[in-house]
């Protein structure tokens, strides 16, 4: 049985959170002399002289409409990376607890674990990049607090089998974090509608990928109200700045544009895959549910250097376990993808 109080760190359980001026007075007033802001204004002609809404009410309201999840089940942070870091700080005791990752996967879980002095137990994906359920079961002990699953997975691009994730959600007594940064490009359904089913579920989304706002730094965690309350207790009071909140709110009106780009990215992904398949230097194209493709080649380093010399940068993943010989290629515009293919055609493998 999952028990949030049982996995919460003692110091967080007892924590009296910082109470900001905006926490202590929430209503409308005409004169604000409570937060030591500059009352004369800001060099920018907006209300940047004021501290931002600590709870991002408007942004959450809009996200709630889009995602179909009540605002009380939403945490908004300075990128998904903030949500990942808070999970460690709230639930994992440095030097005592451990988490499970399933590499090859997103590197931030391990870096964040290391920063927080938390042991990482790695249970490699199978050869077809799926979960090793038995291996995960064996790695779990009483101090295992979190299992991180990225689906669609970075850098492999595939989705993790839903029934396997459900097995873990139903049987693990700690938190199961499903990082769905690439869910908009996937054929698979999000887990966001399952929050009422699984009290140990945390789903991560971001505005950095399909929403085209990597520069704003806005990530979200969706979880039970109790888990979100923990996030809110631990987060810095003003973790999302006013400019990001305003711009996010504006961007979140443009759903049509985003959906057009998603459709275009998916069709370009299929076209690029088939163009790459015709190249002699390509050994294998892994199926992708994301906005990138993992491509196994006969000479990753050679191709990478060749592309750099042509001004095209891809990600060399050939040193990553289970990704030997592979490059991770983000889907570009049709022109960019064509340029990539043209330049790959001019490369010949030194066999
Ligand atoms: C890109 C990416 C993110 C996004 O992180 P942000 O901090 O929100 O920009 C999260 N998870 C994975 C797996 C990613 O690849």
PDB file of N, CA and C in Angstrom, residues 278-282 297-307 309-310 340-351:
ATOM      1  N   UNK A 278      17.183   4.717 -46.615  1.00  0.00           N
ATOM      2  CA  UNK A 278      17.787   4.463 -47.934  1.00  0.00           C
ATOM      3  C   UNK A 278      19.283   4.727 -47.981  1.00  0.00           C
ATOM      4  N   UNK A 279      19.835   5.263 -46.877  1.00  0.00           N
ATOM      5  CA  UNK A 279      21.261   5.583 -46.886  1.00  0.00           C
ATOM      6  C   UNK A 279      22.087   4.373 -46.471  1.00  0.00           C
ATOM      7  N   UNK A 280      23.215   4.192 -47.169  1.00  0.00           N
ATOM      8  CA  UNK A 280      24.080   3.047 -46.903  1.00  0.00           C
ATOM      9  C   UNK A 280      24.706   3.097 -45.511  1.00  0.00           C
ATOM     10  N   UNK A 281      24.950   4.316 -45.017  1.00  0.00           N
ATOM     11  CA  UNK A 281      25.608   4.477 -43.714  1.00  0.00           C
ATOM     12  C   UNK A 281      24.699   4.142 -42.544  1.00  0.00           C
ATOM     13  N   UNK A 282      23.399   3.993 -42.833  1.00  0.00           N
ATOM     14  CA  UNK A 282      22.439   3.740 -41.754  1.00  0.00           C
ATOM     15  C   UNK A 282      22.207   2.247 -41.579  1.00  0.00           C
ATOM     16  N   UNK A 297      24.167   3.854 -36.876  1.00  0.00           N
ATOM     17  CA  UNK A 297      24.958   4.020 -38.088  1.00  0.00           C
ATOM     18  C   UNK A 297      26.204   3.138 -38.038  1.00  0.00           C
ATOM     19  N   UNK A 298      26.933   3.091 -39.143  1.00  0.00           N
ATOM     20  CA  UNK A 298      28.171   2.325 -39.178  1.00  0.00           C
ATOM     21  C   UNK A 298      29.371   3.140 -38.692  1.00  0.00           C
ATOM     22  N   UNK A 299      29.194   4.460 -38.545  1.00  0.00           N
ATOM     23  CA  UNK A 299      30.321   5.298 -38.122  1.00  0.00           C
ATOM     24  C   UNK A 299      29.792   6.603 -37.505  1.00  0.00           C
ATOM     25  N   UNK A 300      29.308   6.483 -36.263  1.00  0.00           N
ATOM     26  CA  UNK A 300      28.645   7.637 -35.630  1.00  0.00           C
ATOM     27  C   UNK A 300      29.576   8.846 -35.535  1.00  0.00           C
ATOM     28  N   UNK A 301      30.795   8.632 -35.058  1.00  0.00           N
ATOM     29  CA  UNK A 301      31.728   9.735 -34.863  1.00  0.00           C
ATOM     30  C   UNK A 301      32.038  10.419 -36.196  1.00  0.00           C
ATOM     31  N   UNK A 302      32.309   9.584 -37.231  1.00  0.00           N
ATOM     32  CA  UNK A 302      32.631  10.129 -38.551  1.00  0.00           C
ATOM     33  C   UNK A 302      31.485  10.964 -39.107  1.00  0.00           C
ATOM     34  N   UNK A 303      30.276  10.459 -38.971  1.00  0.00           N
ATOM     35  CA  UNK A 303      29.110  11.174 -39.494  1.00  0.00           C
ATOM     36  C   UNK A 303      28.882  12.460 -38.694  1.00  0.00           C
ATOM     37  N   UNK A 304      29.034  12.347 -37.373  1.00  0.00           N
ATOM     38  CA  UNK A 304      28.847  13.522 -36.516  1.00  0.00           C
ATOM     39  C   UNK A 304      29.813  14.638 -36.937  1.00  0.00           C
ATOM     40  N   UNK A 305      31.101  14.287 -37.069  1.00  0.00           N
ATOM     41  CA  UNK A 305      32.102  15.295 -37.439  1.00  0.00           C
ATOM     42  C   UNK A 305      31.828  15.871 -38.827  1.00  0.00           C
ATOM     43  N   UNK A 306      31.429  14.985 -39.746  1.00  0.00           N
ATOM     44  CA  UNK A 306      31.113  15.441 -41.103  1.00  0.00           C
ATOM     45  C   UNK A 306      29.977  16.466 -41.069  1.00  0.00           C
ATOM     46  N   UNK A 307      28.926  16.148 -40.290  1.00  0.00           N
ATOM     47  CA  UNK A 307      27.783  17.071 -40.215  1.00  0.00           C
ATOM     48  C   UNK A 307      28.183  18.394 -39.561  1.00  0.00           C
ATOM     49  N   UNK A 309      31.013  19.818 -39.728  1.00  0.00           N
ATOM     50  CA  UNK A 309      31.753  20.609 -40.725  1.00  0.00           C
ATOM     51  C   UNK A 309      30.809  21.259 -41.731  1.00  0.00           C
ATOM     52  N   UNK A 310      29.581  20.724 -41.826  1.00  0.00           N
ATOM     53  CA  UNK A 310      28.577  21.321 -42.711  1.00  0.00           C
ATOM     54  C   UNK A 310      27.637  22.257 -41.952  1.00  0.00           C
ATOM     55  N   UNK A 340      19.900  17.991 -44.193  1.00  0.00           N
ATOM     56  CA  UNK A 340      20.555  16.892 -43.466  1.00  0.00           C
ATOM     57  C   UNK A 340      20.769  15.697 -44.399  1.00  0.00           C
ATOM     58  N   UNK A 341      19.718  15.308 -45.101  1.00  0.00           N
ATOM     59  CA  UNK A 341      19.806  14.148 -45.999  1.00  0.00           C
ATOM     60  C   UNK A 341      20.835  14.409 -47.104  1.00  0.00           C
ATOM     61  N   UNK A 342      20.768  15.604 -47.709  1.00  0.00           N
ATOM     62  CA  UNK A 342      21.730  15.940 -48.771  1.00  0.00           C
ATOM     63  C   UNK A 342      23.164  15.819 -48.278  1.00  0.00           C
ATOM     64  N   UNK A 343      23.409  16.321 -47.070  1.00  0.00           N
ATOM     65  CA  UNK A 343      24.763  16.280 -46.536  1.00  0.00           C
ATOM     66  C   UNK A 343      25.188  14.879 -46.122  1.00  0.00           C
ATOM     67  N   UNK A 344      24.226  14.058 -45.704  1.00  0.00           N
ATOM     68  CA  UNK A 344      24.567  12.672 -45.356  1.00  0.00           C
ATOM     69  C   UNK A 344      24.935  11.886 -46.611  1.00  0.00           C
ATOM     70  N   UNK A 345      24.322  12.252 -47.730  1.00  0.00           N
ATOM     71  CA  UNK A 345      24.610  11.551 -48.989  1.00  0.00           C
ATOM     72  C   UNK A 345      26.045  11.777 -49.448  1.00  0.00           C
ATOM     73  N   UNK A 346      26.645  12.895 -49.003  1.00  0.00           N
ATOM     74  CA  UNK A 346      28.020  13.192 -49.415  1.00  0.00           C
ATOM     75  C   UNK A 346      29.042  12.532 -48.486  1.00  0.00           C
ATOM     76  N   UNK A 347      28.564  11.789 -47.492  1.00  0.00           N
ATOM     77  CA  UNK A 347      29.492  11.115 -46.561  1.00  0.00           C
ATOM     78  C   UNK A 347      29.617   9.654 -46.970  1.00  0.00           C
ATOM     79  N   UNK A 348      30.853   9.174 -47.052  1.00  0.00           N
ATOM     80  CA  UNK A 348      31.011   7.746 -47.333  1.00  0.00           C
ATOM     81  C   UNK A 348      31.791   7.090 -46.202  1.00  0.00           C
ATOM     82  N   UNK A 349      31.334   5.944 -45.773  1.00  0.00           N
ATOM     83  CA  UNK A 349      31.944   5.232 -44.644  1.00  0.00           C
ATOM     84  C   UNK A 349      33.296   4.669 -45.045  1.00  0.00           C
ATOM     85  N   UNK A 350      34.302   4.857 -44.167  1.00  0.00           N
ATOM     86  CA  UNK A 350      35.606   4.229 -44.377  1.00  0.00           C
ATOM     87  C   UNK A 350      35.528   2.840 -43.753  1.00  0.00           C
ATOM     88  N   UNK A 351      35.279   1.855 -44.548  1.00  0.00           N
ATOM     89  CA  UNK A 351      35.102   0.504 -43.975  1.00  0.00           C
ATOM     90  C   UNK A 351      36.415  -0.244 -43.894  1.00  0.00           C
TER      91      UNK A 351
END
